[in-house]
Coordinates of N, CA, C and O in Angstrom, one line a residue:
M1 N 23.4 13.3 -6.5 CA 22.9 12.3 -6.1 C 21.9 11.5 -7.3 O 21.3 12.6 -7.7
S2 N 21.6 10.3 -7.1 CA 21.1 10.5 -8.0 C 19.1 10.0 -8.5 O 18.9 11.0 -7.6
E3 N 18.5 10.9 -9.2 CA 17.3 11.1 -8.9 C 15.9 9.3 -8.0 O 17.1 8.8 -9.4
P4 N 15.7 9.0 -8.0 CA 14.5 8.0 -6.7 C 14.0 7.2 -8.0 O 13.7 8.7 -9.8
K5 N 14.2 6.6 -8.3 CA 13.3 5.3 -9.5 C 13.0 4.3 -9.0 O 12.6 3.7 -8.2
I6 N 11.2 3.9 -9.7 CA 10.7 3.0 -9.7 C 11.0 1.9 -10.4 O 10.5 2.3 -11.4
R7 N 11.1 1.2 -9.8 CA 11.4 -0.4 -10.3 C 9.9 -1.5 -9.2 O 9.5 -1.4 -8.1
L8 N 9.6 -2.8 -10.0 CA 10.1 -3.3 -9.4 C 10.1 -4.0 -7.9 O 11.7 -4.4 -8.1
A9 N 9.5 -4.6 -7.6 CA 10.7 -5.6 -6.1 C 10.8 -6.7 -5.8 O 10.1 -7.2 -6.4
L10 N 11.7 -6.8 -5.9 CA 12.8 -8.2 -6.0 C 13.1 -9.1 -5.1 O 12.8 -8.2 -3.7
P11 N 12.9 -10.5 -5.2 CA 13.3 -11.2 -3.9 C 14.2 -10.6 -2.9 O 14.2 -10.8 -1.3
Q12 N 15.2 -9.9 -3.5 CA 16.4 -9.2 -2.4 C 16.1 -7.9 -2.3 O 17.3 -8.2 -0.8
D13 N 15.7 -7.8 -2.2 CA 15.1 -7.0 -1.6 C 14.3 -7.1 -0.2 O 13.6 -5.9 0.9
A14 N 13.6 -8.0 0.3 CA 12.8 -8.3 1.5 C 13.1 -8.4 2.6 O 12.7 -6.9 4.0
R15 N 15.0 -8.1 3.2 CA 15.6 -6.9 4.5 C 15.6 -6.0 4.4 O 14.5 -5.8 5.2
Q16 N 15.0 -4.8 3.4 CA 14.9 -3.5 2.9 C 14.1 -3.7 3.4 O 13.2 -2.2 4.0
L17 N 12.8 -4.2 2.8 CA 11.3 -4.4 3.2 C 10.8 -4.6 4.5 O 10.2 -3.7 4.8
M18 N 11.6 -5.0 5.3 CA 11.0 -5.4 6.7 C 11.7 -4.4 7.2 O 11.2 -3.4 7.9
E19 N 12.5 -4.0 7.0 CA 13.9 -2.6 7.8 C 13.1 -1.5 8.3 O 12.8 -0.2 8.4
I20 N 12.4 -1.1 6.8 CA 11.1 0.2 6.2 C 9.9 0.1 7.7 O 9.1 0.5 8.2
Y21 N 9.5 -1.7 7.6 CA 8.6 -1.6 7.3 C 8.6 -2.1 9.3 O 6.8 -0.9 10.1
A22 N 9.4 -2.2 10.4 CA 9.8 -2.9 11.5 C 9.1 -1.5 11.9 O 8.0 -1.7 12.9
P23 N 10.2 -0.5 11.3 CA 9.3 1.4 12.7 C 7.9 1.2 12.7 O 7.4 2.3 13.8
Y24 N 7.1 1.4 11.4 CA 5.6 1.3 11.2 C 4.9 -0.1 12.6 O 4.4 0.5 13.7
V25 N 5.2 -1.2 12.5 CA 5.1 -1.6 13.5 C 4.9 -1.8 15.1 O 4.5 -1.7 15.8
E26 N 6.4 -1.9 15.3 CA 7.2 -1.3 16.6 C 6.6 0.2 17.6 O 6.5 -0.3 18.8
K27 N 6.1 0.7 16.1 CA 6.7 2.7 17.2 C 4.9 3.1 16.1 O 5.2 4.9 16.9
T28 N 4.2 3.0 16.1 CA 3.3 3.2 15.4 C 1.8 2.3 15.6 O 2.3 2.1 16.0
A29 N 1.0 3.0 15.9 CA -0.3 2.4 15.7 C -0.6 2.6 14.5 O -2.0 2.4 12.7
I30 N 0.0 2.6 12.7 CA -0.2 3.1 11.8 C -0.7 1.1 10.5 O -1.3 1.4 10.3
S31 N 0.2 0.6 11.3 CA 0.5 -0.8 11.3 C -0.7 -1.4 12.4 O -0.2 -0.6 13.5
F32 N -1.4 -2.6 12.5 CA -2.2 -2.9 12.8 C -1.4 -4.3 13.5 O -1.5 -5.1 15.4
E33 N 0.2 -4.7 12.7 CA 1.3 -5.8 13.7 C 1.5 -5.2 14.4 O 1.4 -4.2 14.8
T34 N 2.0 -6.2 15.0 CA 2.0 -5.7 16.7 C 3.6 -6.3 16.7 O 4.5 -6.1 17.5
A35 N 4.1 -7.7 16.0 CA 5.6 -7.5 15.8 C 6.0 -8.2 14.5 O 5.5 -8.2 13.4
P36 N 6.7 -7.2 14.2 CA 8.1 -6.8 12.5 C 7.3 -8.6 11.9 O 7.9 -9.5 12.4
P37 N 7.5 -8.8 10.2 CA 7.9 -9.0 10.3 C 8.2 -9.5 9.8 O 10.7 -8.9 9.5
T38 N 9.2 -11.1 9.5 CA 10.6 -11.7 9.0 C 11.6 -11.0 7.9 O 10.3 -11.2 7.3
A39 N 12.6 -11.3 7.4 CA 12.4 -10.8 6.0 C 11.8 -12.6 4.9 O 11.4 -11.3 3.9
T40 N 12.0 -13.0 6.0 CA 11.6 -14.7 4.5 C 9.8 -14.3 4.3 O 9.3 -14.0 3.9
A41 N 9.3 -13.7 5.8 CA 7.8 -13.3 5.7 C 7.4 -12.7 4.9 O 6.3 -12.4 4.1
M42 N 8.2 -11.4 4.9 CA 7.9 -9.5 4.0 C 8.7 -10.6 2.0 O 8.0 -10.2 1.6
L43 N 9.3 -11.3 2.1 CA 9.7 -12.0 0.6 C 8.5 -12.7 0.5 O 8.0 -12.6 -0.6
R44 N 8.0 -13.4 1.3 CA 7.0 -14.1 1.3 C 5.4 -13.8 0.5 O 4.8 -13.9 -0.6
R45 N 4.7 -12.6 1.3 CA 4.0 -12.4 1.0 C 4.1 -10.8 -0.7 O 3.1 -11.2 -1.0
R46 N 5.7 -10.6 -0.7 CA 6.0 -9.9 -1.9 C 6.0 -11.3 -3.4 O 5.3 -10.7 -4.5
D47 N 5.5 -12.0 -3.2 CA 6.2 -13.3 -4.0 C 4.3 -13.4 -4.4 O 3.5 -14.3 -5.4
E48 N 3.3 -13.2 -2.9 CA 2.3 -13.9 -3.2 C 1.0 -12.8 -4.8 O 0.9 -13.0 -4.7
I49 N 2.2 -12.0 -3.7 CA 1.7 -10.0 -4.7 C 1.8 -10.1 -6.1 O 0.3 -9.8 -6.7
V50 N 3.1 -10.5 -6.6 CA 3.0 -9.9 -7.7 C 2.9 -11.5 -9.0 O 2.9 -10.9 -10.5
Q51 N 1.5 -12.5 -8.0 CA 1.9 -12.9 -9.5 C 0.6 -12.4 -9.7 O 0.1 -13.1 -10.8
R52 N -0.4 -11.6 -9.1 CA -1.4 -11.0 -9.5 C -1.1 -9.5 -9.8 O -2.2 -8.8 -10.3
Y53 N -0.7 -8.6 -8.9 CA -0.8 -7.5 -8.4 C 1.5 -6.9 -8.3 O 1.6 -7.6 -8.3
P54 N 1.2 -5.4 -8.7 CA 2.3 -4.8 -8.8 C 2.4 -4.6 -7.4 O 1.6 -5.0 -6.7
Y55 N 4.1 -4.8 -7.1 CA 4.7 -4.8 -5.7 C 5.6 -3.6 -6.0 O 6.9 -4.2 -6.6
L56 N 5.9 -2.2 -6.0 CA 6.7 -1.4 -5.9 C 7.8 -1.3 -4.6 O 7.2 -0.9 -4.7
V57 N 9.1 -0.7 -4.9 CA 9.9 -0.1 -5.1 C 9.4 1.7 -5.3 O 10.8 1.4 -6.5
V58 N 10.1 1.9 -4.6 CA 11.2 3.9 -5.2 C 12.7 3.3 -4.0 O 12.8 3.4 -3.2
E59 N 13.8 3.2 -5.0 CA 14.8 3.7 -5.1 C 15.9 4.4 -5.0 O 15.3 5.1 -5.9
Q60 N 17.5 5.1 -4.4 CA 18.0 6.2 -5.0 C 19.1 5.5 -4.7 O 19.5 5.3 -2.9
E61 N 20.0 5.3 -5.0 CA 21.7 5.3 -4.3 C 21.0 3.8 -3.9 O 22.1 3.9 -2.9
K62 N 20.7 3.2 -4.7 CA 20.5 1.0 -4.4 C 20.0 1.6 -2.9 O 19.9 0.2 -2.2
E63 N 19.3 2.6 -2.6 CA 18.8 1.7 -1.3 C 17.5 2.4 -1.2 O 16.5 3.2 -1.6
L64 N 16.5 1.6 -0.8 CA 15.1 1.5 -0.6 C 14.5 2.2 0.0 O 15.2 2.5 0.6
L65 N 13.7 3.8 -0.3 CA 13.3 4.4 -0.2 C 12.2 4.4 0.5 O 10.8 5.1 1.0
G66 N 10.3 3.1 0.1 CA 9.2 3.1 -0.2 C 9.1 1.9 -0.8 O 9.6 1.4 -1.6
F67 N 7.8 1.6 -0.4 CA 7.4 0.2 -1.8 C 5.8 0.2 -1.2 O 5.3 1.4 0.3
A68 N 5.2 0.3 -1.7 CA 3.7 -0.3 -3.1 C 2.8 -0.2 -3.0 O 4.0 -1.7 -4.1
Y69 N 2.4 -1.1 -3.4 CA 1.5 -3.2 -3.7 C 0.4 -2.8 -3.5 O -1.5 -1.5 -2.2
A70 N 0.0 -3.6 -4.1 CA -1.8 -3.5 -4.4 C -2.0 -5.5 -4.3 O -1.6 -6.1 -4.3
H71 N -3.0 -5.6 -3.3 CA -3.9 -6.8 -3.5 C -5.2 -6.6 -2.9 O -6.5 -6.5 -3.6
P72 N -5.6 -7.7 -2.5 CA -7.2 -8.5 -3.3 C -8.1 -7.6 -1.9 O -7.2 -6.9 -0.9
F73 N -9.6 -6.9 -2.4 CA -10.2 -6.5 -1.7 C -11.1 -7.8 -1.2 O -12.1 -8.4 -2.4
V74 N -11.3 -7.8 0.4 CA -12.0 -9.1 1.1 C -12.0 -10.7 -0.3 O -10.6 -11.7 0.4
G75 N -11.6 -10.8 -1.4 CA -11.0 -12.7 -2.1 C -12.0 -13.0 -3.1 O -11.6 -14.0 -3.7
R76 N -13.2 -12.1 -3.0 CA -13.6 -13.2 -3.9 C -13.9 -12.8 -5.2 O -14.5 -11.3 -5.7
A77 N -14.7 -13.9 -5.7 CA -14.6 -13.1 -8.0 C -14.8 -11.7 -7.3 O -14.8 -11.2 -8.6
A78 N -15.9 -11.4 -7.6 CA -17.0 -10.4 -7.7 C -16.9 -8.7 -7.1 O -16.6 -8.1 -8.0
Y79 N -15.3 -9.5 -6.3 CA -14.4 -8.0 -6.3 C -13.0 -8.3 -6.6 O -12.1 -6.5 -6.9
D80 N -13.4 -8.7 -8.0 CA -12.0 -8.5 -8.2 C -11.7 -7.5 -9.3 O -10.1 -6.4 -9.0
W81 N -12.5 -6.7 -10.3 CA -12.3 -4.4 -9.7 C -12.0 -4.3 -9.3 O -11.8 -3.1 -8.6
S82 N -11.7 -4.3 -8.0 CA -11.4 -3.9 -7.2 C -9.9 -4.1 -6.4 O -10.0 -5.3 -6.1
A83 N -9.2 -3.2 -5.8 CA -7.7 -3.9 -4.8 C -7.4 -2.8 -3.8 O -8.1 -2.0 -3.5
E84 N -7.8 -3.3 -2.7 CA -6.2 -2.6 -1.5 C -5.4 -2.4 -1.9 O -4.0 -2.5 -2.2
T85 N -5.3 -1.3 -1.4 CA -3.2 -0.3 -2.1 C -2.7 -0.4 -0.8 O -3.9 0.6 0.9
T86 N -1.5 -0.4 -0.9 CA -1.0 -0.2 0.8 C 0.7 0.1 0.1 O 0.9 0.5 -0.5
I87 N 0.9 1.8 1.7 CA 2.7 2.6 0.8 C 2.6 2.3 2.9 O 2.1 2.4 3.2
Y88 N 4.4 2.2 2.3 CA 5.0 2.1 3.3 C 6.2 3.0 2.7 O 7.0 2.5 1.6
L89 N 6.6 4.3 3.4 CA 7.9 5.4 2.9 C 9.1 4.9 4.6 O 8.5 5.8 5.5
R90 N 10.4 5.3 3.9 CA 11.4 4.1 5.4 C 11.3 5.8 5.5 O 10.6 7.5 5.1
M91 N 10.6 6.2 7.8 CA 11.0 7.4 8.4 C 11.2 8.9 7.5 O 10.9 9.4 8.2
D92 N 12.6 8.3 7.2 CA 13.5 9.4 6.5 C 13.2 9.9 5.0 O 13.9 11.0 4.9
A93 N 12.2 9.3 4.9 CA 11.7 9.6 3.7 C 10.7 10.9 3.2 O 9.9 10.6 1.7
R94 N 10.3 10.5 4.4 CA 8.6 10.5 4.2 C 8.5 12.7 3.7 O 9.1 13.0 4.5
G95 N 7.6 13.0 3.8 CA 7.3 14.5 3.0 C 8.3 14.8 2.2 O 8.0 16.3 1.4
K96 N 8.1 13.9 1.0 CA 9.2 14.5 -0.3 C 8.5 14.1 -1.2 O 9.6 14.3 -2.1
G97 N 8.0 13.3 -1.8 CA 7.2 13.1 -2.8 C 7.4 12.1 -3.4 O 6.8 11.7 -4.1
L98 N 7.7 11.0 -2.4 CA 8.3 10.0 -3.2 C 6.2 9.4 -2.8 O 6.6 8.3 -3.9
G99 N 5.4 9.3 -1.8 CA 4.7 8.2 -2.1 C 3.6 8.8 -3.3 O 3.0 8.4 -3.5
G100 N 3.3 9.8 -3.1 CA 2.7 10.2 -4.2 C 3.6 9.8 -5.8 O 2.5 9.5 -6.7
M101 N 4.6 9.5 -6.3 CA 5.3 8.7 -7.8 C 4.9 7.6 -7.8 O 4.4 7.5 -8.2
L102 N 5.1 6.8 -5.8 CA 5.0 5.4 -6.2 C 3.2 5.1 -6.6 O 2.9 4.9 -7.4
Y103 N 2.0 6.3 -5.8 CA 0.8 5.8 -5.7 C 0.4 6.1 -7.4 O -0.3 5.2 -7.6
H104 N 0.6 6.6 -8.0 CA 0.9 6.9 -9.3 C 1.2 6.3 -9.9 O 0.6 5.5 -11.8
K105 N 2.1 5.4 -10.4 CA 2.3 4.7 -10.7 C 2.2 3.1 -10.9 O 1.6 2.4 -11.8
L106 N 1.8 3.4 -9.1 CA 0.8 1.9 -8.8 C -0.5 1.8 -9.7 O -0.9 1.2 -10.1
E107 N -1.5 3.4 -9.2 CA -2.7 3.7 -10.2 C -2.8 3.2 -11.7 O -3.4 2.6 -12.6
D108 N -1.8 3.7 -12.7 CA -1.2 3.3 -14.2 C -1.6 1.8 -14.3 O -1.9 2.1 -15.1
I109 N -0.8 1.8 -13.5 CA -0.3 0.2 -13.6 C -2.2 -1.0 -13.6 O -2.0 -2.0 -14.4
L110 N -2.3 -0.3 -12.0 CA -3.9 -0.9 -11.9 C -4.9 -1.0 -12.6 O -5.3 -2.3 -12.8
K111 N -5.3 0.8 -13.4 CA -6.2 0.5 -14.7 C -5.9 -0.2 -15.4 O -6.8 -0.7 -16.5
A112 N -4.5 0.0 -16.1 CA -4.1 -1.1 -17.0 C -4.9 -2.5 -17.3 O -4.8 -3.6 -18.0
Q113 N -4.8 -3.1 -15.2 CA -5.0 -4.3 -15.3 C -6.7 -4.9 -15.7 O -7.6 -5.0 -15.8
G114 N -7.7 -3.2 -15.3 CA -8.8 -3.6 -15.7 C -9.1 -3.6 -14.3 O -10.4 -3.8 -14.2
I115 N -8.6 -2.4 -13.2 CA -9.0 -2.2 -12.0 C -10.5 -1.0 -11.8 O -9.0 0.2 -12.5
L116 N -11.1 -1.3 -11.3 CA -11.6 -0.2 -11.4 C -11.4 0.6 -9.6 O -11.7 1.9 -9.8
N117 N -12.2 -0.5 -8.0 CA -11.9 0.6 -7.5 C -10.8 0.5 -6.8 O -10.2 -0.4 -6.6
L118 N -10.1 1.3 -6.5 CA -9.4 1.6 -5.9 C -10.3 1.9 -3.7 O -10.6 2.8 -3.6
N119 N -9.3 0.9 -3.7 CA -9.5 1.2 -1.7 C -8.1 1.2 0.0 O -7.2 0.5 -0.4
A120 N -8.6 2.1 0.8 CA -7.4 2.3 1.5 C -8.1 2.2 3.1 O -9.4 2.7 2.9
C121 N -7.7 0.9 3.7 CA -7.9 0.7 4.8 C -7.0 1.7 5.7 O -5.6 1.6 5.7
I122 N -7.8 2.9 6.4 CA -6.7 3.1 6.7 C -6.9 3.6 8.3 O -7.8 4.1 9.4
A123 N -5.6 3.2 9.5 CA -5.9 3.4 10.9 C -5.9 4.8 11.5 O -5.0 5.7 11.0
V124 N -6.7 5.6 12.1 CA -7.2 7.0 12.6 C -7.4 6.6 14.4 O -8.1 6.1 14.5
P125 N -6.7 8.2 14.5 CA -6.9 8.1 16.2 C -8.3 8.5 16.0 O -8.7 9.4 15.6
K126 N -8.7 7.9 18.2 CA -10.2 8.3 17.7 C -10.7 10.0 18.6 O -9.5 10.1 19.5
G127 N -10.6 11.0 18.1 CA -10.2 12.5 18.0 C -8.6 12.7 17.8 O -8.2 13.0 16.2
A128 N -8.0 13.8 17.9 CA -7.2 14.2 18.2 C -6.2 13.7 18.0 O -5.7 11.8 17.6
D129 N -4.7 13.6 17.3 CA -3.4 13.3 16.7 C -3.0 12.8 18.1 O -2.9 13.2 19.4
D130 N -2.3 11.6 18.5 CA -1.5 11.0 19.3 C 0.3 10.5 18.9 O 0.3 11.1 17.9
E131 N 0.5 10.7 20.4 CA 2.5 9.6 20.3 C 2.7 9.2 18.3 O 3.9 8.1 18.0
Y132 N 1.9 7.7 19.0 CA 1.5 7.1 17.7 C 0.7 6.8 16.2 O 0.8 5.9 15.5
L133 N -0.2 7.6 16.2 CA -1.3 7.8 14.8 C -1.7 8.9 14.9 O -1.9 9.9 15.9
T134 N -1.4 9.8 14.0 CA -1.7 11.0 13.3 C -3.2 11.0 12.2 O -3.3 9.6 12.1
H135 N -3.4 11.7 11.3 CA -4.8 11.9 10.6 C -3.3 12.0 9.1 O -4.0 12.3 8.3
A136 N -2.5 12.0 9.2 CA -1.3 11.7 8.1 C -1.4 11.1 6.6 O -2.1 11.8 5.9
S137 N -2.2 9.6 7.2 CA -2.5 9.1 5.9 C -4.0 8.8 5.4 O -4.0 8.9 4.0
V138 N -4.7 10.0 6.0 CA -6.0 10.5 5.2 C -5.7 11.4 4.5 O -6.2 11.2 3.2
D139 N -5.4 12.3 4.7 CA -4.6 13.4 4.5 C -4.2 13.3 3.2 O -4.0 13.7 1.9
F140 N -2.7 12.6 3.2 CA -2.1 12.1 2.3 C -3.3 11.2 0.9 O -2.8 11.9 -0.4
H141 N -4.1 10.0 1.1 CA -5.1 9.5 0.0 C -6.0 10.8 -0.1 O -6.5 10.4 -1.5
A142 N -6.0 11.4 0.5 CA -7.7 12.5 0.2 C -6.6 13.6 -0.6 O -7.2 13.8 -1.9
H143 N -5.9 13.5 -1.2 CA -4.8 14.4 -2.5 C -4.3 14.2 -3.1 O -4.7 14.0 -3.9
L144 N -4.9 12.5 -2.3 CA -4.7 12.0 -4.2 C -5.7 11.0 -5.2 O -5.9 10.3 -5.7
G145 N -7.0 12.5 -3.6 CA -8.1 11.4 -4.8 C -9.3 11.1 -4.5 O -10.2 10.5 -4.6
Y146 N -8.5 9.9 -3.1 CA -9.5 9.2 -2.3 C -10.9 10.2 -2.0 O -9.9 11.0 -1.2
K147 N -11.8 9.9 -0.9 CA -12.8 10.0 -1.1 C -12.9 8.9 0.2 O -13.0 7.7 0.8
P148 N -13.1 9.6 1.2 CA -13.2 8.6 2.6 C -15.3 7.8 2.5 O -16.0 8.3 1.8
V149 N -15.3 6.3 2.2 CA -16.3 6.0 3.0 C -17.8 5.3 3.8 O -18.2 4.7 3.5
G150 N -16.7 5.4 4.9 CA -16.7 4.6 6.6 C -15.4 4.4 7.1 O -14.6 4.4 7.0
T151 N -16.5 4.6 8.5 CA -15.6 4.7 9.7 C -16.2 2.8 10.1 O -17.1 2.7 10.6
F152 N -15.1 2.6 11.2 CA -15.0 1.4 11.7 C -14.9 1.6 13.1 O -13.6 2.3 13.2
H153 N -15.0 1.7 13.8 CA -15.2 2.5 15.4 C -13.9 1.9 16.4 O -14.9 -0.1 16.1
D154 N -13.7 2.0 16.8 CA -12.6 0.7 18.1 C -12.6 -0.6 16.9 O -12.1 -1.3 18.5
S155 N -11.8 -1.0 16.4 CA -10.9 -1.8 15.4 C -9.8 -2.4 15.8 O -9.3 -3.8 16.0
G156 N -9.1 -1.8 16.4 CA -7.9 -1.8 16.3 C -7.8 -1.5 17.9 O -7.3 -0.2 18.1
Y157 N -7.2 -2.4 19.0 CA -6.0 -2.0 20.0 C -4.5 -2.2 20.2 O -4.1 -3.1 19.9
K158 N -3.5 -1.3 19.8 CA -2.7 -1.0 20.0 C -2.2 -0.5 21.2 O -2.7 1.1 21.4
F159 N -0.9 0.1 21.6 CA -0.7 1.2 22.7 C -1.6 1.3 24.2 O -1.2 1.9 24.1
G160 N -2.4 0.6 24.4 CA -2.8 0.5 25.8 C -4.2 0.9 24.7 O -5.1 1.1 25.8
R161 N -4.6 1.6 23.6 CA -5.8 2.3 23.5 C -6.1 1.5 22.1 O -5.8 0.9 21.4
W162 N -8.3 2.0 21.9 CA -8.2 1.4 21.1 C -8.0 2.3 19.8 O -8.2 3.7 19.8
Y163 N -8.4 2.1 18.4 CA -8.3 3.3 17.2 C -9.5 2.9 16.0 O -9.4 2.3 15.8
D164 N -10.3 3.7 15.9 CA -10.5 3.3 14.5 C -9.5 3.2 12.9 O -8.8 3.2 13.4
M165 N -10.7 2.7 11.9 CA -10.1 2.5 11.0 C -10.8 3.0 9.9 O -13.1 3.2 10.1
V166 N -10.9 3.8 8.7 CA -11.2 4.9 8.3 C -10.8 4.1 6.2 O -9.8 3.5 6.0
W167 N -12.1 4.2 5.9 CA -12.3 3.8 4.4 C -12.2 4.3 3.2 O -13.1 5.4 3.6
M168 N -11.7 4.3 2.4 CA -11.6 5.4 1.4 C -11.0 4.9 0.2 O -10.6 4.1 0.2
E169 N -11.5 5.6 -0.9 CA -11.7 4.8 -2.3 C -11.6 6.2 -2.6 O -11.8 6.8 -3.0
K170 N -11.1 4.8 -4.6 CA -10.9 6.0 -5.2 C -11.7 5.1 -6.7 O -10.8 4.3 -6.6
I171 N -11.6 6.2 -7.2 CA -12.7 5.3 -8.7 C -11.9 5.2 -9.7 O -11.4 7.1 -10.2
L172 N -11.2 4.4 -10.3 CA -10.5 4.9 -11.4 C -10.7 4.5 -13.5 O -10.1 5.1 -13.8
G173 N -12.5 3.9 -13.2 CA -12.5 3.7 -14.3 C -13.5 4.3 -14.2 O -14.6 3.7 -12.7
E174 N -14.5 3.0 -15.6 CA -16.0 3.9 -15.9 C -16.7 2.3 -15.6 O -16.3 1.2 -15.7
H175 N -17.7 2.1 -14.5 CA -17.9 0.9 -14.4 C -19.0 -0.4 -15.3 O -20.3 0.9 -15.8
T176 N -19.2 -0.3 -16.7 CA -19.8 -0.7 -18.4 C -20.5 -2.5 -16.9 O -19.8 -3.1 -17.2
T177 N -21.0 -2.4 -18.1 CA -21.5 -4.0 -18.5 C -21.8 -4.3 -19.7 O -22.4 -3.4 -20.7
P178 N -20.7 -5.4 -20.3 CA -20.8 -6.2 -19.0 C -19.4 -5.5 -19.4 O -18.9 -4.9 -20.3
V179 N -18.4 -6.1 -18.5 CA -16.9 -5.5 -18.2 C -15.9 -6.6 -18.5 O -16.1 -7.9 -18.5
A180 N -14.7 -6.6 -18.7 CA -13.9 -7.4 -19.5 C -13.4 -7.6 -18.1 O -13.4 -7.0 -17.2
P181 N -12.3 -9.0 -18.8 CA -12.0 -9.4 -17.0 C -10.6 -8.8 -16.7 O -10.2 -7.7 -17.5
I182 N -10.0 -9.0 -16.0 CA -9.3 -9.0 -14.9 C -7.9 -8.8 -16.5 O -7.5 -10.2 -16.0
R183 N -6.7 -8.1 -15.6 CA -5.6 -8.2 -16.4 C -4.9 -8.9 -15.4 O -4.2 -8.1 -14.8
P184 N -3.6 -10.2 -15.1 CA -3.2 -10.2 -14.5 C -2.3 -9.1 -14.6 O -1.4 -9.4 -15.5
F185 N -1.3 -8.3 -13.2 CA 0.3 -7.8 -13.8 C 0.9 -8.6 -15.0 O 1.9 -7.6 -15.0
P186 N 1.5 -10.2 -14.0 CA 3.4 -10.3 -15.1 C 2.3 -10.1 -16.9 O 2.6 -10.0 -16.9
T187 N 0.9 -10.1 -16.9 CA 0.8 -10.5 -18.4 C 1.1 -8.9 -19.2 O 1.0 -8.9 -20.2
I188 N 1.1 -7.5 -18.0 CA 1.6 -5.8 -18.9 C 3.3 -6.0 -17.9 O 3.2 -5.1 -18.4
R189 N 2.8 -6.4 -17.5 CA 4.7 -6.2 -16.7 C 4.7 -5.8 -17.6 O 6.3 -4.2 -17.6
K190 N 6.0 -6.0 -18.2 CA 6.8 -5.7 -20.1 C 6.4 -4.4 -20.6 O 7.2 -3.5 -20.9
D191 N 5.2 -3.6 -20.1 CA 4.8 -2.4 -21.6 C 4.4 -1.2 -20.0 O 4.1 -0.3 -19.9
F192 N 5.0 -1.7 -18.7 CA 5.6 -0.6 -17.6 C 6.9 -0.7 -17.4 O 8.0 -0.3 -16.5
C193 N 8.1 -1.4 -18.4 CA 9.6 -1.7 -17.8 C 10.0 -2.1 -16.5 O 10.7 -1.1 -16.0
L194 N 9.0 -3.1 -15.3 CA 9.7 -2.6 -14.6 C 9.9 -4.7 -14.7 O 9.7 -5.1 -15.3

């Protein structure tokens, strides 16, 4: 069996992206969406993201095992040096180191773009883990150097219960003034062989 490979998500990946993401929507509170997006919607999201940020997949034997991307944090110009990160692995691909591989590559690209702050918005159960949500994502991000910065209480209602949201951040670079402008992903893509 070949080694997993990270590459840029392509338009033809939309169906597999949808298939990876749908169980998180239907069976967990990891995503606060309540209806899985269609392949067309996943393609539209991907097309929008790659105009400015990387949207990566990990692939093995021509099957997608997961994806990670960055997107604007809030969306105002003064936040340009901050980005929100997102990652989803196929349910049977978790716990194999693929998430770390994806995030390290994503961070390398974002750092080259000039992004200084990474932010992750993570759903957490109120108290102990339950059948829909655990603290695993918080643990994963902490393992990769993200630090907690705040909790929003009772932010999402799904499966008949309330869930909190934890924000975590990772600082990628020094905050100097003046600051260099962000380099959109398409302008540096060739540097990463994607």
